[in-house]
JSON list of C-alpha atoms in Angstrom, two decimals:
[
{"chain": "A", "resi": 21, "resn": "UNK", "atom": "CA", "xyz": [-55.18, 0.10, 8.79]},
{"chain": "A", "resi": 22, "resn": "UNK", "atom": "CA", "xyz": [-54.11, 2.36, 5.89]},
{"chain": "A", "resi": 23, "resn": "UNK", "atom": "CA", "xyz": [-51.13, 3.58, 7.93]},
{"chain": "A", "resi": 24, "resn": "UNK", "atom": "CA", "xyz": [-50.06, 0.01, 8.64]},
{"chain": "A", "resi": 25, "resn": "UNK", "atom": "CA", "xyz": [-50.22, -0.89, 4.92]},
{"chain": "A", "resi": 26, "resn": "UNK", "atom": "CA", "xyz": [-48.16, 2.16, 4.01]},
{"chain": "A", "resi": 27, "resn": "UNK", "atom": "CA", "xyz": [-45.54, 1.29, 6.64]},
{"chain": "A", "resi": 28, "resn": "UNK", "atom": "CA", "xyz": [-45.42, -2.31, 5.44]},
{"chain": "A", "resi": 29, "resn": "UNK", "atom": "CA", "xyz": [-45.01, -1.19, 1.83]},
{"chain": "A", "resi": 30, "resn": "UNK", "atom": "CA", "xyz": [-42.21, 1.20, 2.78]},
{"chain": "A", "resi": 31, "resn": "UNK", "atom": "CA", "xyz": [-40.46, -1.53, 4.75]},
{"chain": "A", "resi": 32, "resn": "UNK", "atom": "CA", "xyz": [-40.65, -3.95, 1.81]},
{"chain": "A", "resi": 33, "resn": "UNK", "atom": "CA", "xyz": [-39.34, -1.26, -0.52]},
{"chain": "A", "resi": 34, "resn": "UNK", "atom": "CA", "xyz": [-36.43, -0.52, 1.80]},
{"chain": "A", "resi": 35, "resn": "UNK", "atom": "CA", "xyz": [-35.57, -4.21, 2.16]},
{"chain": "A", "resi": 36, "resn": "UNK", "atom": "CA", "xyz": [-35.69, -4.86, -1.57]},
{"chain": "A", "resi": 37, "resn": "UNK", "atom": "CA", "xyz": [-33.70, -1.84, -2.67]},
{"chain": "A", "resi": 38, "resn": "UNK", "atom": "CA", "xyz": [-30.04, -2.18, -3.49]},
{"chain": "A", "resi": 39, "resn": "UNK", "atom": "CA", "xyz": [-27.52, 0.46, -2.57]},
{"chain": "A", "resi": 40, "resn": "UNK", "atom": "CA", "xyz": [-25.82, 1.10, -5.85]},
{"chain": "A", "resi": 41, "resn": "UNK", "atom": "CA", "xyz": [-23.67, 3.79, -7.33]},
{"chain": "A", "resi": 42, "resn": "UNK", "atom": "CA", "xyz": [-22.82, 4.96, -10.80]},
{"chain": "A", "resi": 43, "resn": "UNK", "atom": "CA", "xyz": [-19.18, 5.96, -10.85]},
{"chain": "A", "resi": 44, "resn": "UNK", "atom": "CA", "xyz": [-17.65, 8.76, -12.86]},
{"chain": "A", "resi": 45, "resn": "UNK", "atom": "CA", "xyz": [-14.86, 7.45, -15.12]},
{"chain": "A", "resi": 46, "resn": "UNK", "atom": "CA", "xyz": [-11.97, 9.15, -13.30]},
{"chain": "A", "resi": 47, "resn": "UNK", "atom": "CA", "xyz": [-13.36, 8.26, -9.88]},
{"chain": "A", "resi": 48, "resn": "UNK", "atom": "CA", "xyz": [-13.54, 4.61, -10.90]},
{"chain": "A", "resi": 49, "resn": "UNK", "atom": "CA", "xyz": [-10.02, 4.73, -12.37]},
{"chain": "A", "resi": 50, "resn": "UNK", "atom": "CA", "xyz": [-8.65, 6.08, -9.07]},
{"chain": "A", "resi": 51, "resn": "UNK", "atom": "CA", "xyz": [-10.51, 3.39, -7.10]},
{"chain": "A", "resi": 52, "resn": "UNK", "atom": "CA", "xyz": [-9.30, 0.57, -9.35]},
{"chain": "A", "resi": 53, "resn": "UNK", "atom": "CA", "xyz": [-5.72, 1.88, -9.33]},
{"chain": "A", "resi": 54, "resn": "UNK", "atom": "CA", "xyz": [-5.73, 2.10, -5.52]},
{"chain": "A", "resi": 55, "resn": "UNK", "atom": "CA", "xyz": [-6.93, -1.54, -5.44]},
{"chain": "A", "resi": 56, "resn": "UNK", "atom": "CA", "xyz": [-3.95, -2.66, -7.50]},
{"chain": "A", "resi": 57, "resn": "UNK", "atom": "CA", "xyz": [-5.68, -3.36, -10.81]},
{"chain": "A", "resi": 58, "resn": "UNK", "atom": "CA", "xyz": [-3.36, -1.24, -12.98]},
{"chain": "A", "resi": 59, "resn": "UNK", "atom": "CA", "xyz": [-1.09, -3.88, -14.51]},
{"chain": "A", "resi": 60, "resn": "UNK", "atom": "CA", "xyz": [-2.72, -6.77, -12.62]},
{"chain": "A", "resi": 61, "resn": "UNK", "atom": "CA", "xyz": [-2.03, -9.96, -14.62]},
{"chain": "A", "resi": 62, "resn": "UNK", "atom": "CA", "xyz": [-0.85, -7.74, -17.50]},
{"chain": "A", "resi": 63, "resn": "UNK", "atom": "CA", "xyz": [-4.11, -5.78, -17.86]},
{"chain": "A", "resi": 64, "resn": "UNK", "atom": "CA", "xyz": [-3.90, -2.00, -17.88]},
{"chain": "A", "resi": 65, "resn": "UNK", "atom": "CA", "xyz": [-6.09, 0.35, -15.92]},
{"chain": "A", "resi": 66, "resn": "UNK", "atom": "CA", "xyz": [-7.69, 1.27, -19.26]},
{"chain": "A", "resi": 67, "resn": "UNK", "atom": "CA", "xyz": [-8.66, -2.40, -19.78]},
{"chain": "A", "resi": 68, "resn": "UNK", "atom": "CA", "xyz": [-10.48, -2.45, -16.44]},
{"chain": "A", "resi": 69, "resn": "UNK", "atom": "CA", "xyz": [-12.19, 0.92, -16.88]},
{"chain": "A", "resi": 70, "resn": "UNK", "atom": "CA", "xyz": [-13.34, 0.04, -20.40]},
{"chain": "A", "resi": 71, "resn": "UNK", "atom": "CA", "xyz": [-14.63, -3.35, -19.22]},
{"chain": "A", "resi": 72, "resn": "UNK", "atom": "CA", "xyz": [-16.66, -1.70, -16.46]},
{"chain": "A", "resi": 73, "resn": "UNK", "atom": "CA", "xyz": [-18.10, 0.82, -18.91]},
{"chain": "A", "resi": 74, "resn": "UNK", "atom": "CA", "xyz": [-18.97, -1.80, -21.54]},
{"chain": "A", "resi": 75, "resn": "UNK", "atom": "CA", "xyz": [-20.51, -4.13, -18.98]},
{"chain": "A", "resi": 76, "resn": "UNK", "atom": "CA", "xyz": [-22.45, -1.77, -16.69]},
{"chain": "A", "resi": 77, "resn": "UNK", "atom": "CA", "xyz": [-21.88, 1.87, -17.69]},
{"chain": "A", "resi": 78, "resn": "UNK", "atom": "CA", "xyz": [-20.07, 2.10, -14.32]},
{"chain": "A", "resi": 79, "resn": "UNK", "atom": "CA", "xyz": [-23.27, 1.16, -12.44]},
{"chain": "A", "resi": 80, "resn": "UNK", "atom": "CA", "xyz": [-22.64, -1.02, -9.38]},
{"chain": "A", "resi": 81, "resn": "UNK", "atom": "CA", "xyz": [-26.28, -2.13, -9.23]},
{"chain": "A", "resi": 82, "resn": "UNK", "atom": "CA", "xyz": [-26.45, -3.38, -12.83]},
{"chain": "A", "resi": 83, "resn": "UNK", "atom": "CA", "xyz": [-28.11, -6.77, -13.37]},
{"chain": "A", "resi": 84, "resn": "UNK", "atom": "CA", "xyz": [-28.47, -8.67, -16.64]},
{"chain": "A", "resi": 85, "resn": "UNK", "atom": "CA", "xyz": [-30.41, -11.92, -17.05]},
{"chain": "A", "resi": 86, "resn": "UNK", "atom": "CA", "xyz": [-28.95, -14.37, -19.57]},
{"chain": "A", "resi": 87, "resn": "UNK", "atom": "CA", "xyz": [-30.64, -17.01, -21.72]},
{"chain": "A", "resi": 88, "resn": "UNK", "atom": "CA", "xyz": [-28.79, -19.83, -19.95]},
{"chain": "A", "resi": 89, "resn": "UNK", "atom": "CA", "xyz": [-30.59, -18.98, -16.66]},
{"chain": "A", "resi": 90, "resn": "UNK", "atom": "CA", "xyz": [-27.50, -17.26, -15.24]},
{"chain": "A", "resi": 91, "resn": "UNK", "atom": "CA", "xyz": [-27.35, -13.61, -14.23]},
{"chain": "A", "resi": 92, "resn": "UNK", "atom": "CA", "xyz": [-24.58, -11.01, -14.44]},
{"chain": "A", "resi": 93, "resn": "UNK", "atom": "CA", "xyz": [-24.11, -8.75, -11.41]},
{"chain": "A", "resi": 94, "resn": "UNK", "atom": "CA", "xyz": [-22.47, -5.45, -10.57]},
{"chain": "A", "resi": 95, "resn": "UNK", "atom": "CA", "xyz": [-20.03, -3.06, -12.14]},
{"chain": "A", "resi": 96, "resn": "UNK", "atom": "CA", "xyz": [-18.11, -5.88, -13.90]},
{"chain": "A", "resi": 97, "resn": "UNK", "atom": "CA", "xyz": [-21.23, -7.98, -14.60]},
{"chain": "A", "resi": 98, "resn": "UNK", "atom": "CA", "xyz": [-19.83, -11.03, -12.85]},
{"chain": "A", "resi": 99, "resn": "UNK", "atom": "CA", "xyz": [-21.72, -14.16, -13.86]},
{"chain": "A", "resi": 100, "resn": "UNK", "atom": "CA", "xyz": [-23.61, -16.38, -11.44]},
{"chain": "A", "resi": 101, "resn": "UNK", "atom": "CA", "xyz": [-22.88, -19.57, -13.40]},
{"chain": "A", "resi": 102, "resn": "UNK", "atom": "CA", "xyz": [-19.18, -19.48, -12.53]},
{"chain": "A", "resi": 103, "resn": "UNK", "atom": "CA", "xyz": [-18.27, -16.78, -10.04]},
{"chain": "A", "resi": 104, "resn": "UNK", "atom": "CA", "xyz": [-20.98, -16.07, -7.43]},
{"chain": "A", "resi": 105, "resn": "UNK", "atom": "CA", "xyz": [-24.01, -17.68, -5.79]},
{"chain": "A", "resi": 106, "resn": "UNK", "atom": "CA", "xyz": [-27.49, -16.26, -6.37]},
{"chain": "A", "resi": 107, "resn": "UNK", "atom": "CA", "xyz": [-29.44, -19.37, -5.32]},
{"chain": "A", "resi": 108, "resn": "UNK", "atom": "CA", "xyz": [-31.24, -19.32, -8.69]},
{"chain": "A", "resi": 109, "resn": "UNK", "atom": "CA", "xyz": [-28.63, -20.41, -11.22]},
{"chain": "A", "resi": 110, "resn": "UNK", "atom": "CA", "xyz": [-28.51, -24.19, -11.80]},
{"chain": "A", "resi": 111, "resn": "UNK", "atom": "CA", "xyz": [-25.06, -25.78, -11.37]},
{"chain": "A", "resi": 112, "resn": "UNK", "atom": "CA", "xyz": [-23.42, -22.60, -10.09]},
{"chain": "A", "resi": 113, "resn": "UNK", "atom": "CA", "xyz": [-19.67, -22.98, -9.41]},
{"chain": "A", "resi": 114, "resn": "UNK", "atom": "CA", "xyz": [-19.25, -19.89, -7.13]},
{"chain": "A", "resi": 115, "resn": "UNK", "atom": "CA", "xyz": [-15.49, -19.74, -7.76]},
{"chain": "A", "resi": 116, "resn": "UNK", "atom": "CA", "xyz": [-15.23, -16.40, -5.92]},
{"chain": "A", "resi": 117, "resn": "UNK", "atom": "CA", "xyz": [-17.01, -17.82, -2.87]},
{"chain": "A", "resi": 118, "resn": "UNK", "atom": "CA", "xyz": [-19.45, -14.91, -2.57]},
{"chain": "A", "resi": 119, "resn": "UNK", "atom": "CA", "xyz": [-23.15, -14.12, -2.70]},
{"chain": "A", "resi": 120, "resn": "UNK", "atom": "CA", "xyz": [-23.99, -12.33, -5.97]},
{"chain": "A", "resi": 121, "resn": "UNK", "atom": "CA", "xyz": [-25.86, -9.67, -3.99]},
{"chain": "A", "resi": 122, "resn": "UNK", "atom": "CA", "xyz": [-22.50, -8.52, -2.59]},
{"chain": "A", "resi": 123, "resn": "UNK", "atom": "CA", "xyz": [-21.64, -7.32, -6.11]},
{"chain": "A", "resi": 124, "resn": "UNK", "atom": "CA", "xyz": [-24.51, -4.82, -6.17]},
{"chain": "A", "resi": 125, "resn": "UNK", "atom": "CA", "xyz": [-23.49, -2.36, -3.48]},
{"chain": "A", "resi": 126, "resn": "UNK", "atom": "CA", "xyz": [-21.61, 0.91, -3.84]},
{"chain": "A", "resi": 127, "resn": "UNK", "atom": "CA", "xyz": [-18.58, -0.72, -2.18]},
{"chain": "A", "resi": 128, "resn": "UNK", "atom": "CA", "xyz": [-16.81, -2.44, -5.09]},
{"chain": "A", "resi": 129, "resn": "UNK", "atom": "CA", "xyz": [-14.10, -4.15, -3.03]},
{"chain": "A", "resi": 130, "resn": "UNK", "atom": "CA", "xyz": [-15.80, -7.53, -3.43]},
{"chain": "A", "resi": 131, "resn": "UNK", "atom": "CA", "xyz": [-16.23, -6.91, -7.18]},
{"chain": "A", "resi": 132, "resn": "UNK", "atom": "CA", "xyz": [-12.53, -6.12, -7.52]},
{"chain": "A", "resi": 133, "resn": "UNK", "atom": "CA", "xyz": [-11.45, -9.20, -5.56]},
{"chain": "A", "resi": 134, "resn": "UNK", "atom": "CA", "xyz": [-13.69, -11.42, -7.68]},
{"chain": "A", "resi": 135, "resn": "UNK", "atom": "CA", "xyz": [-12.57, -9.74, -10.94]},
{"chain": "A", "resi": 136, "resn": "UNK", "atom": "CA", "xyz": [-8.98, -10.52, -9.95]},
{"chain": "A", "resi": 137, "resn": "UNK", "atom": "CA", "xyz": [-10.02, -14.15, -9.46]},
{"chain": "A", "resi": 138, "resn": "UNK", "atom": "CA", "xyz": [-11.68, -14.18, -12.89]},
{"chain": "A", "resi": 139, "resn": "UNK", "atom": "CA", "xyz": [-8.55, -13.02, -14.72]},
{"chain": "A", "resi": 140, "resn": "UNK", "atom": "CA", "xyz": [-6.38, -15.59, -12.93]},
{"chain": "A", "resi": 141, "resn": "UNK", "atom": "CA", "xyz": [-8.23, -18.25, -14.92]},
{"chain": "A", "resi": 142, "resn": "UNK", "atom": "CA", "xyz": [-6.78, -19.28, -18.30]},
{"chain": "A", "resi": 143, "resn": "UNK", "atom": "CA", "xyz": [-9.31, -17.15, -20.21]},
{"chain": "A", "resi": 144, "resn": "UNK", "atom": "CA", "xyz": [-8.18, -13.97, -18.45]},
{"chain": "A", "resi": 145, "resn": "UNK", "atom": "CA", "xyz": [-10.17, -10.94, -19.57]},
{"chain": "A", "resi": 146, "resn": "UNK", "atom": "CA", "xyz": [-11.68, -13.00, -22.38]},
{"chain": "A", "resi": 147, "resn": "UNK", "atom": "CA", "xyz": [-14.10, -14.21, -19.72]},
{"chain": "A", "resi": 148, "resn": "UNK", "atom": "CA", "xyz": [-15.91, -10.96, -20.39]}
]
């Protein structure tokens, strides 16, 4: 019985964990540049790297709960009220058409695509 409980606990832990990564600054800069963010919509690579640092300290698994019942997810802290669906935020718009959990992995391709969508809005980087 004890062995079964231990296995069940390990399974739950494995299912609930998020594969995240904390980037080094230069590694993130190379990744963002390769994804076409340097100069995207007039924002420099430095703008993107500084935003990621200010929002998450380069941590892809960062989560922040806000007072308005929304949550910010991932390396860019993309908000569930407007940009992704977490099935918890009332009146979510999900303008990026993604699950918020996709923003928490070590693969930041989805984060980059959604960040590009964010800056195409009239507020641009002011959304952060």
